[in-house]
Short mmCIF file of C-alpha atoms and ligand atoms in Angstrom, two decimals:
data_model
loop_
_atom_site.label_atom_id
_atom_site.label_comp_id
_atom_site.label_asym_id
_atom_site.label_seq_id
_atom_site.Cartn_x
_atom_site.Cartn_y
_atom_site.Cartn_z
CA MET Z 4 77.49 76.46 6.98
CA LYS Z 5 77.77 72.99 4.87
CA ARG Z 6 74.88 70.31 5.32
CA ILE Z 7 77.05 67.11 6.11
CA LEU Z 8 76.16 63.76 6.48
CA VAL Z 9 77.66 61.71 8.86
CA THR Z 10 77.19 57.58 8.40
CA GLY Z 11 77.57 55.65 11.61
CA GLY Z 12 77.26 59.23 13.30
CA ALA Z 13 76.48 57.76 16.47
CA GLY Z 14 79.16 55.61 17.26
CA PHE Z 15 82.36 55.89 18.92
CA LEU Z 16 84.46 58.10 16.11
CA GLY Z 17 81.21 59.13 14.10
CA SER Z 18 80.10 61.10 17.73
CA HIS Z 19 83.20 62.88 18.20
CA LEU Z 20 83.17 64.06 14.16
CA CYS Z 21 79.70 65.26 14.95
CA ASP Z 22 80.59 67.25 17.75
CA ARG Z 23 83.25 69.19 16.03
CA LEU Z 24 81.53 69.50 12.91
CA ILE Z 25 78.68 71.05 14.83
CA GLU Z 26 81.45 73.06 17.14
CA GLN Z 27 82.40 74.61 13.60
CA GLY Z 28 78.89 75.54 12.82
CA HIS Z 29 77.65 73.21 10.09
CA ARG Z 30 74.38 71.08 9.75
CA VAL Z 31 74.65 67.84 10.85
CA MET Z 32 72.63 64.60 9.71
CA CYS Z 33 73.77 61.69 11.85
CA LEU Z 34 72.69 58.52 10.28
CA ASP Z 35 73.01 55.40 12.08
CA SER Z 36 71.36 51.84 12.56
CA LEU Z 37 72.24 51.96 16.19
CA PHE Z 38 73.92 48.34 15.82
CA THR Z 39 77.10 49.14 17.93
CA GLY Z 40 76.52 53.14 18.29
CA ASN Z 41 74.46 54.44 20.80
CA ARG Z 42 71.61 57.41 21.21
CA LYS Z 43 73.62 58.43 24.16
CA ASN Z 44 77.10 59.11 22.48
CA VAL Z 45 74.93 62.27 20.53
CA GLU Z 46 73.01 63.16 23.22
CA SER Z 47 74.46 66.41 24.02
CA LEU Z 48 73.82 67.68 20.45
CA SER Z 49 70.55 66.55 20.14
CA LYS Z 50 68.91 69.91 21.25
CA ASN Z 51 70.92 71.98 18.53
CA PRO Z 52 68.81 73.13 15.78
CA ASN Z 53 71.83 71.91 13.25
CA PHE Z 54 71.70 68.48 14.49
CA THR Z 55 69.45 65.83 13.05
CA PHE Z 56 69.47 62.10 14.01
CA ILE Z 57 68.39 60.01 11.43
CA LYS Z 58 68.03 55.84 12.27
CA HIS Z 59 68.41 54.07 9.31
CA ASP Z 60 70.78 51.25 7.97
CA VAL Z 61 72.86 52.08 4.99
CA VAL Z 62 72.17 48.58 3.03
CA ASP Z 63 69.04 50.58 2.52
CA PRO Z 64 69.04 53.49 -0.08
CA ILE Z 65 69.64 56.95 1.29
CA ASN Z 66 67.06 59.71 0.71
CA VAL Z 67 68.85 62.79 1.59
CA GLN Z 68 67.68 66.01 -0.69
CA GLN Z 69 70.81 68.25 0.02
CA VAL Z 70 73.77 67.15 1.16
CA ASP Z 71 77.49 69.14 0.73
CA GLU Z 72 79.74 66.38 2.31
CA ILE Z 73 79.20 63.25 3.54
CA TYR Z 74 81.44 60.98 5.80
CA ASN Z 75 80.81 57.38 5.41
CA LEU Z 76 81.80 55.65 9.02
CA ALA Z 77 79.05 53.35 8.96
CA CYS Z 78 80.29 49.70 10.03
CA PRO Z 79 81.00 47.81 12.94
CA ALA Z 80 85.16 48.01 14.20
CA SER Z 81 85.39 45.38 16.85
CA PRO Z 82 86.12 41.79 15.49
CA VAL Z 83 83.74 40.78 18.28
CA HIS Z 84 80.71 42.79 16.56
CA TYR Z 85 81.45 42.53 12.59
CA GLN Z 86 81.85 38.64 13.36
CA PHE Z 87 78.54 38.72 14.71
CA ASN Z 88 76.93 38.82 11.20
CA PRO Z 89 79.23 38.55 9.13
CA ILE Z 90 77.05 38.68 5.88
CA HIS Z 91 75.50 42.07 7.41
CA THR Z 92 79.16 43.52 7.77
CA MET Z 93 80.00 42.81 4.10
CA LYS Z 94 76.63 44.43 3.03
CA THR Z 95 77.46 47.15 5.24
CA SER Z 96 80.78 48.17 3.62
CA VAL Z 97 80.03 47.23 -0.14
CA ILE Z 98 75.75 48.01 -0.51
CA GLY Z 99 76.53 50.74 1.96
CA ALA Z 100 79.56 52.22 -0.20
CA LEU Z 101 77.44 52.00 -3.28
CA ASN Z 102 74.26 53.71 -1.56
CA VAL Z 103 76.45 56.69 -0.07
CA LEU Z 104 78.26 57.12 -3.59
CA GLU Z 105 75.07 56.98 -5.43
CA LEU Z 106 74.15 59.43 -3.13
CA ALA Z 107 77.25 61.60 -3.77
CA LYS Z 108 76.48 61.37 -7.66
CA LYS Z 109 72.90 62.96 -7.41
CA THR Z 110 73.89 65.79 -5.07
CA GLY Z 111 77.30 66.63 -5.94
CA ALA Z 112 78.64 66.01 -2.47
CA LYS Z 113 82.38 65.39 -1.67
CA ILE Z 114 82.56 61.80 0.05
CA PHE Z 115 84.86 60.56 2.67
CA GLN Z 116 85.43 56.76 3.15
CA ALA Z 117 86.55 55.05 6.85
CA SER Z 118 88.76 52.61 5.43
CA THR Z 119 91.04 50.42 7.75
CA SER Z 120 94.80 49.15 8.35
CA GLU Z 121 92.93 45.95 8.02
CA VAL Z 122 93.29 46.34 3.89
CA TYR Z 123 96.79 45.25 4.62
CA GLY Z 124 95.73 42.16 6.71
CA ASP Z 125 98.51 40.32 8.51
CA PRO Z 126 100.97 42.34 7.17
CA SER Z 127 104.56 40.95 5.59
CA VAL Z 128 105.83 44.77 4.94
CA HIS Z 129 106.38 46.73 8.11
CA PRO Z 130 105.63 49.40 8.98
CA GLN Z 131 102.90 49.93 6.36
CA PRO Z 132 102.95 52.23 3.85
CA GLU Z 133 99.67 53.22 1.75
CA ASP Z 134 101.58 51.41 -1.50
CA TYR Z 135 101.81 47.88 -0.19
CA TRP Z 136 98.52 45.92 -1.14
CA GLY Z 137 98.64 43.47 1.69
CA ASN Z 138 98.36 40.14 2.79
CA VAL Z 139 94.20 39.19 3.41
CA ASN Z 140 92.87 35.81 3.69
CA THR Z 141 89.83 35.92 1.38
CA ILE Z 142 87.91 33.29 3.18
CA GLY Z 143 88.77 33.86 7.07
CA ILE Z 144 86.65 34.84 10.01
CA ARG Z 145 88.12 38.61 9.70
CA SER Z 146 87.77 38.60 5.79
CA CYS Z 147 83.86 40.08 5.90
CA TYR Z 148 85.50 43.29 7.62
CA ASP Z 149 88.78 43.68 5.40
CA GLU Z 150 87.44 42.18 2.04
CA GLY Z 151 84.29 44.41 2.59
CA LYS Z 152 86.44 47.41 3.08
CA ARG Z 153 88.76 46.66 0.60
CA ALA Z 154 85.67 46.69 -1.84
CA ALA Z 155 84.48 49.57 -0.67
CA GLU Z 156 87.62 51.55 -1.97
CA THR Z 157 87.40 49.83 -5.10
CA LEU Z 158 83.93 51.47 -5.63
CA PHE Z 159 85.02 54.60 -4.45
CA PHE Z 160 87.99 54.51 -6.93
CA ASP Z 161 85.57 53.41 -9.94
CA TYR Z 162 83.05 55.93 -9.10
CA GLN Z 163 85.65 58.83 -8.95
CA ARG Z 164 86.59 57.59 -12.29
CA THR Z 165 83.52 56.94 -14.14
CA TYR Z 166 81.54 60.10 -12.64
CA LYS Z 167 84.44 61.99 -11.30
CA LEU Z 168 83.11 62.25 -8.04
CA LYS Z 169 85.33 64.09 -5.46
CA ILE Z 170 86.37 61.32 -2.76
CA LYS Z 171 88.85 60.98 0.24
CA ILE Z 172 89.75 57.71 1.50
CA VAL Z 173 91.63 57.57 5.31
CA ARG Z 174 92.73 54.12 6.59
CA ILE Z 175 92.32 54.21 10.09
CA PHE Z 176 94.63 52.46 11.97
CA ASN Z 177 93.62 51.35 15.86
CA THR Z 178 92.03 54.10 17.51
CA TYR Z 179 90.74 54.40 20.99
CA GLY Z 180 89.02 57.05 23.83
CA PRO Z 181 86.18 58.13 25.33
CA ARG Z 182 82.68 56.92 24.38
CA MET Z 183 84.28 53.22 22.91
CA ALA Z 184 80.92 50.79 24.13
CA ALA Z 185 82.06 48.92 27.69
CA ASP Z 186 81.14 45.87 25.63
CA ASP Z 187 82.75 46.83 22.04
CA GLY Z 188 85.34 44.27 22.80
CA ARG Z 189 88.53 45.50 21.14
CA VAL Z 190 91.58 45.69 23.46
CA VAL Z 191 91.77 49.11 24.65
CA SER Z 192 88.35 49.13 26.21
CA ASN Z 193 88.33 45.52 27.27
CA PHE Z 194 91.44 46.15 29.58
CA ILE Z 195 90.18 49.18 30.74
CA VAL Z 196 87.20 47.82 31.95
CA GLN Z 197 88.61 44.55 33.19
CA ALA Z 198 91.12 46.60 35.28
CA LEU Z 199 88.54 48.63 36.79
CA LYS Z 200 86.41 46.01 37.73
CA GLY Z 201 89.42 43.98 39.12
CA GLN Z 202 88.61 41.37 36.57
CA ASP Z 203 91.89 39.45 34.91
CA LEU Z 204 93.22 41.11 31.80
CA THR Z 205 92.02 38.73 28.97
CA VAL Z 206 95.79 38.55 27.06
CA TYR Z 207 94.91 36.70 23.64
CA GLY Z 208 97.74 34.50 22.69
CA ASP Z 209 101.10 35.26 23.83
CA GLY Z 210 100.66 39.22 23.88
CA SER Z 211 103.40 39.73 21.79
CA GLN Z 212 101.51 40.95 18.88
CA THR Z 213 101.71 44.76 18.54
CA ARG Z 214 99.75 47.50 17.45
CA SER Z 215 99.82 51.40 17.49
CA PHE Z 216 97.39 53.22 19.19
CA CYS Z 217 95.77 56.23 17.99
CA TYR Z 218 93.38 58.78 20.36
CA ALA Z 219 90.42 60.04 19.01
CA ASP Z 220 90.64 63.64 18.97
CA ASP Z 221 94.05 63.09 17.21
CA LEU Z 222 91.98 61.19 13.99
CA VAL Z 223 89.34 63.45 13.73
CA GLU Z 224 91.48 66.30 13.51
CA GLY Z 225 93.18 64.62 10.42
CA PHE Z 226 89.65 63.82 9.25
CA LEU Z 227 88.70 67.48 8.83
CA ARG Z 228 91.88 68.08 7.34
CA LEU Z 229 91.77 65.55 4.73
CA MET Z 230 88.25 66.60 4.13
CA SER Z 231 89.08 70.31 3.19
CA SER Z 232 92.43 69.01 1.33
CA GLY Z 233 92.56 70.18 -2.29
CA ASP Z 234 90.44 67.70 -4.75
CA ASP Z 235 93.73 66.06 -5.83
CA VAL Z 236 94.23 64.72 -2.27
CA VAL Z 237 92.15 61.54 -2.42
CA GLY Z 238 94.17 58.88 -0.55
CA PRO Z 239 94.19 56.52 0.60
CA ILE Z 240 95.69 57.82 3.28
CA ASN Z 241 97.04 56.00 6.82
CA MET Z 242 96.19 57.73 9.99
CA GLY Z 243 97.20 56.31 13.13
CA ASN Z 244 100.07 56.79 16.00
CA PRO Z 245 103.23 55.55 14.81
CA GLY Z 246 104.03 54.28 18.45
CA GLU Z 247 103.97 50.37 18.59
CA PHE Z 248 103.27 48.52 21.90
CA THR Z 249 102.28 44.65 22.21
CA MET Z 250 99.31 43.98 24.20
CA ILE Z 251 101.53 42.81 27.55
CA GLU Z 252 103.04 46.22 27.04
CA LEU Z 253 99.53 48.06 26.94
CA ALA Z 254 97.73 45.71 29.65
CA GLU Z 255 100.82 46.75 32.01
CA LYS Z 256 100.21 50.45 31.34
CA VAL Z 257 96.34 50.21 32.12
CA LEU Z 258 97.00 48.43 35.36
CA ARG Z 259 100.06 51.00 36.19
CA LEU Z 260 97.85 53.75 35.51
CA THR Z 261 94.35 52.21 36.87
CA GLY Z 262 96.69 51.50 40.44
CA SER Z 263 94.43 48.15 39.86
CA LYS Z 264 95.42 44.50 41.10
CA SER Z 265 94.17 42.73 38.33
CA LYS Z 266 95.83 39.92 36.77
CA LEU Z 267 97.09 38.95 33.23
CA ILE Z 268 95.29 35.47 32.00
CA ASN Z 269 95.99 34.24 28.55
CA MET Z 270 93.24 33.32 26.15
CA PRO Z 271 93.29 31.56 22.47
CA LEU Z 272 94.74 34.08 19.42
CA PRO Z 273 91.69 34.57 17.47
CA GLN Z 274 92.15 33.21 14.23
CA ASP Z 275 94.17 35.65 11.49
CA ASP Z 276 95.04 38.05 14.17
CA PRO Z 277 97.75 40.32 12.65
CA LYS Z 278 100.96 39.49 14.26
CA GLN Z 279 102.30 43.51 14.22
CA ARG Z 280 100.65 46.58 12.83
CA ARG Z 281 102.46 50.29 12.76
CA PRO Z 282 101.50 53.09 9.82
CA ASP Z 283 104.06 54.95 7.90
CA ILE Z 284 102.43 58.06 7.88
CA THR Z 285 104.65 60.11 5.92
CA LYS Z 286 102.07 60.94 3.38
CA ALA Z 287 99.93 62.38 5.96
CA LYS Z 288 102.10 64.59 7.29
CA GLN Z 289 103.37 65.75 3.68
CA LEU Z 290 100.08 66.40 2.46
CA LEU Z 291 98.06 67.20 5.25
CA GLY Z 292 100.29 68.38 7.80
CA TRP Z 293 99.00 65.81 10.43
CA GLU Z 294 100.26 63.73 13.08
CA PRO Z 295 99.18 62.24 16.41
CA THR Z 296 99.67 64.96 19.44
CA ILE Z 297 98.96 62.66 22.30
CA ALA Z 298 101.12 59.82 23.71
CA LEU Z 299 99.59 56.60 24.40
CA GLU Z 300 99.82 57.38 28.48
CA GLN Z 301 98.02 60.50 28.27
CA GLY Z 302 95.25 59.27 25.88
CA LEU Z 303 94.82 56.20 28.20
CA GLN Z 304 94.33 57.78 31.15
CA ARG Z 305 91.68 60.08 29.58
CA THR Z 306 90.25 56.82 28.29
CA ILE Z 307 90.29 55.46 31.91
CA ASP Z 308 88.55 58.80 33.73
CA TYR Z 309 85.99 58.44 30.93
CA PHE Z 310 85.19 54.61 31.91
CA LYS Z 311 85.07 55.35 35.64
CA GLY Z 312 82.02 57.29 35.05
CA VAL Z 313 80.56 54.27 32.65
CA VAL Z 314 82.16 51.25 34.98
CA ALA Z 315 80.10 51.86 38.00
P1 NAD L 681 81.52 52.00 16.22
O1 NAD L 681 81.39 50.23 16.20
O2 NAD L 681 81.91 52.59 17.70
O3 NAD L 681 81.20 52.49 15.04
C1 NAD L 681 80.26 52.30 13.98
C2 NAD L 681 78.84 52.88 14.00
O4 NAD L 681 78.35 52.30 12.87
C3 NAD L 681 77.87 52.56 15.16
O5 NAD L 681 77.51 53.56 15.52
C4 NAD L 681 77.20 51.51 14.28
O6 NAD L 681 76.05 51.50 14.77
C5 NAD L 681 76.66 51.94 12.89
N1 NAD L 681 76.45 51.06 12.08
C6 NAD L 681 77.51 49.60 11.57
N2 NAD L 681 76.24 49.29 10.91
C7 NAD L 681 75.61 50.19 9.73
C8 NAD L 681 74.78 49.77 8.99
N3 NAD L 681 74.53 49.06 8.42
N4 NAD L 681 73.81 51.31 8.87
C9 NAD L 681 74.13 52.32 9.85
N5 NAD L 681 74.55 52.16 10.89
C10 NAD L 681 75.64 51.29 11.06
O7 NAD L 681 82.94 51.95 15.69
P2 NAD L 681 84.29 53.42 15.60
O8 NAD L 681 85.37 52.72 15.83
O9 NAD L 681 83.59 54.32 15.77
O10 NAD L 681 84.60 53.06 13.50
C11 NAD L 681 83.70 53.97 12.83
C12 NAD L 681 84.17 53.63 11.73
O11 NAD L 681 85.97 53.52 11.54
C13 NAD L 681 83.95 52.25 11.26
O12 NAD L 681 84.08 52.45 9.75
C14 NAD L 681 85.50 51.52 10.86
O13 NAD L 681 85.30 50.09 9.98
C15 NAD L 681 86.47 52.47 10.70
N6 NAD L 681 87.55 52.31 11.33
C16 NAD L 681 87.96 52.18 12.84
C17 NAD L 681 89.03 52.28 13.29
C18 NAD L 681 89.18 52.37 14.82
O14 NAD L 681 90.11 51.60 15.53
N7 NAD L 681 88.29 52.88 15.73
C19 NAD L 681 89.95 51.43 12.79
C20 NAD L 681 89.53 51.29 11.63
C21 NAD L 681 88.67 51.83 10.49
N1 UDP L 682 93.34 41.60 22.32
C1 UDP L 682 93.48 40.92 23.55
N2 UDP L 682 92.69 41.21 24.32
C2 UDP L 682 91.40 41.59 24.45
C3 UDP L 682 91.32 42.24 23.12
C4 UDP L 682 91.85 41.97 22.02
O1 UDP L 682 94.77 40.42 23.91
O2 UDP L 682 90.54 41.07 25.30
C5 UDP L 682 94.28 41.50 21.44
C6 UDP L 682 93.79 41.11 20.07
O3 UDP L 682 94.35 39.64 19.89
C7 UDP L 682 94.55 41.68 19.12
C8 UDP L 682 94.82 43.39 19.52
O4 UDP L 682 94.57 42.84 20.92
O5 UDP L 682 95.56 40.97 18.57
C9 UDP L 682 93.95 44.36 18.79
O6 UDP L 682 92.66 43.88 19.19
P1 UDP L 682 91.29 44.65 18.56
O7 UDP L 682 90.13 43.36 18.60
O8 UDP L 682 91.24 45.69 19.56
O9 UDP L 682 91.64 45.37 17.34
P2 UDP L 682 92.33 44.44 16.20
O10 UDP L 682 92.64 43.07 16.27
O11 UDP L 682 91.22 44.94 14.97
O12 UDP L 682 93.43 45.19 15.59
#
């Protein structure tokens, strides 16, 4: 049994990770400011004696005495939420990384960073391998997130080089599933909630931009494999589903699977919105034997079933 800290543990991905770690018999400390997360996501775990919830902002130093592994997921992931207070988003990524790294240094814990495909910005190399350095606007409205996550990767590597910490970095590509907040603002939850409510589906721009969507369970399996891999496997490692779809294709799938009569409406394309994104997951396959197993339609169906219980 390990003592494991999950920052951002009450969020969408964090709560699925906490579920798996508790199932495996570990002691889990779920630390979260509840900015975008919700206690409801971990409600079923709260009676388990191995589970503790700590309401805390990672921008403030973290005082945990004993910990074997740290998963650092704390950070709003939806553009709407990370742009709400961009300065705090940057602090969350950068000062938050410093605080978890200091904790790892003090305790000797192995430490995992949830990085992002956004480190590639609006990529000119397609699909994106890990050795592509990216195309990020340093001063745009997405930069608080993109540059914050890039700086966090730098800090992880500098702590590894300076203090010999055991680090693991995953670059997550768009992931969806049950427990995304209904008001999350990301495309999959927006389209599903809109379709179930009979509202127009809001397609930003002409909808020809692409994304590759991974189902949450697949991703969490990848997290666990990376954390338990040999110390020489530090990453960064891309994780995502290489199936690539336009936003129009996604909207049409959601309409078909929900049986909704909603229409598509075009809304302005947000500034710096990446035109295309697809992970090259060769490294994850080779080093971890990991690849997604849940196709988009299957994952969408499960997510739709979840949202039917949320959107009354
Ligand atoms: P989410 O918004 O549901 O979860 C983020 C969690 O972090 C929430 O519970 C939130 O309350 C918490 N949080 C935010 N700021 C905090 C702070 N300062 N201190 C403590 N807690 C804080 O998003 P998610 O999709 O579950 O994302 C989890 C992690 O994975 C994030 O780090 C995100 O950047 C990364 N990621 C996710 C995706 C994806 O597609 N889901 C893609 C790339 C990267
Ligand atoms: N998008 C959309 N309608 C929405 C929300 C998002 O068309 O209601 C588009 C958005 O412009 C982007 C893509 O969907 O091109 C994915 O957006 P999301 O916010 O989910 O993730 P990210 O842009 O961070 O990849």
